[in-house]
């Protein structure tokens, strides 16, 4: 069975219902649902329609953004993450992906501490809901305002600091970590410690003209996707390979055609 999953954000112009119709036609078997795609919908209904479409809900994106200057704002973030966990539970999503956050004007060390505290505050609810959490290290270009966790080593350090609860692991996104000389050993470590919770695919374009919305389709850039994917599999990962592309360019074309291209690119990587 295909391990191909597509994130709803990848085909942002489509509604969730259109995704449920379009994804399976390309052999997609998994869907990661972004919270904005859920807006105005009952998660239990979405769960049923997703199953009817033959798609497995791989994860809910996203929680996180824990650091803030004031305790009140940090509590707000925790409350929002608790909501994400309950939405994931209602959807039947086994995982919430965490973009951990960072705030300009605050040290990365302090932000990492607040991230650790924030995740610790979620653990009882995650455990009760049967929902796992995945720390997604983000490329260092996002360190000032999106994530103070920029390497897999740092993600492991947070898992260690939390006492290695089985709920908390790592989302490996090739876009964010491909450059890291420690990547093979940190992937192997994630396998050994049961922390390989998710695997995300896209590509790194040169030049990248927008820090957020210029990600490439697999094969468009320089990331050794198959090599990293093989390391992840060798570490014991058997889950979906999730195509997550933010791209003004690709959002600007017909999304049915884009999905055809995604399926072809995926097949080329794994042929
Ligand atoms: Zn990702």
Coordinates of N, CA and C and ligand atoms in Angstrom, one line a residue, residues 7 34 61 97 99 136-138 171-176 199-201 215 242 244 246, ligand 1:
X7 N -0.5 17.0 2.8 CA -1.1 17.9 3.8 C -2.1 18.8 3.1
X34 N -4.7 20.4 8.3 CA -4.3 21.7 9.0 C -5.5 22.3 9.7
X61 N -2.1 19.4 12.0 CA -1.1 20.5 12.1 C -1.9 21.8 12.4
X97 N 1.4 17.9 15.4 CA 2.7 18.4 15.1 C 2.9 19.8 15.7
X99 N 5.0 23.2 15.9 CA 5.9 24.2 15.5 C 6.2 25.0 16.7
X136 N 8.7 19.5 15.7 CA 9.3 19.6 14.4 C 10.4 20.7 14.4
X137 N 11.7 20.2 14.3 CA 12.7 21.3 14.2 C 12.6 22.0 12.9
X138 N 12.7 23.3 13.0 CA 12.6 24.2 11.8 C 14.0 24.7 11.4
X171 N 9.1 15.2 14.4 CA 8.7 15.2 13.0 C 10.0 15.6 12.2
X172 N 10.4 14.7 11.4 CA 11.6 15.0 10.5 C 11.1 15.5 9.2
X173 N 11.4 16.8 9.0 CA 11.0 17.4 7.7 C 12.3 17.7 6.9
X174 N 12.4 17.1 5.7 CA 13.7 17.2 5.0 C 14.0 18.7 4.7
X175 N 13.0 19.5 4.6 CA 13.3 20.9 4.3 C 14.1 21.6 5.4
X176 N 13.8 21.2 6.6 CA 14.4 21.9 7.7 C 15.8 21.3 8.2
X199 N 7.3 12.1 9.1 CA 8.4 12.4 8.0 C 7.7 13.2 6.9
X200 N 8.3 14.4 6.7 CA 7.7 15.4 5.8 C 8.6 15.6 4.6
X201 N 8.0 15.8 3.4 CA 8.8 15.9 2.2 C 8.4 17.2 1.4
X215 N 8.6 26.7 -1.2 CA 9.2 25.4 -1.1 C 9.0 24.7 -2.4
X242 N 4.9 12.3 4.1 CA 3.9 13.4 4.0 C 4.4 14.6 3.1
X244 N 4.4 18.1 2.2 CA 4.0 19.4 2.8 C 4.7 20.5 2.0
X246 N 4.6 24.6 1.0 CA 4.0 25.9 1.0 C 4.6 26.6 -0.2
Ligands
LIG1 ZN1 6.9 19.8 8.1

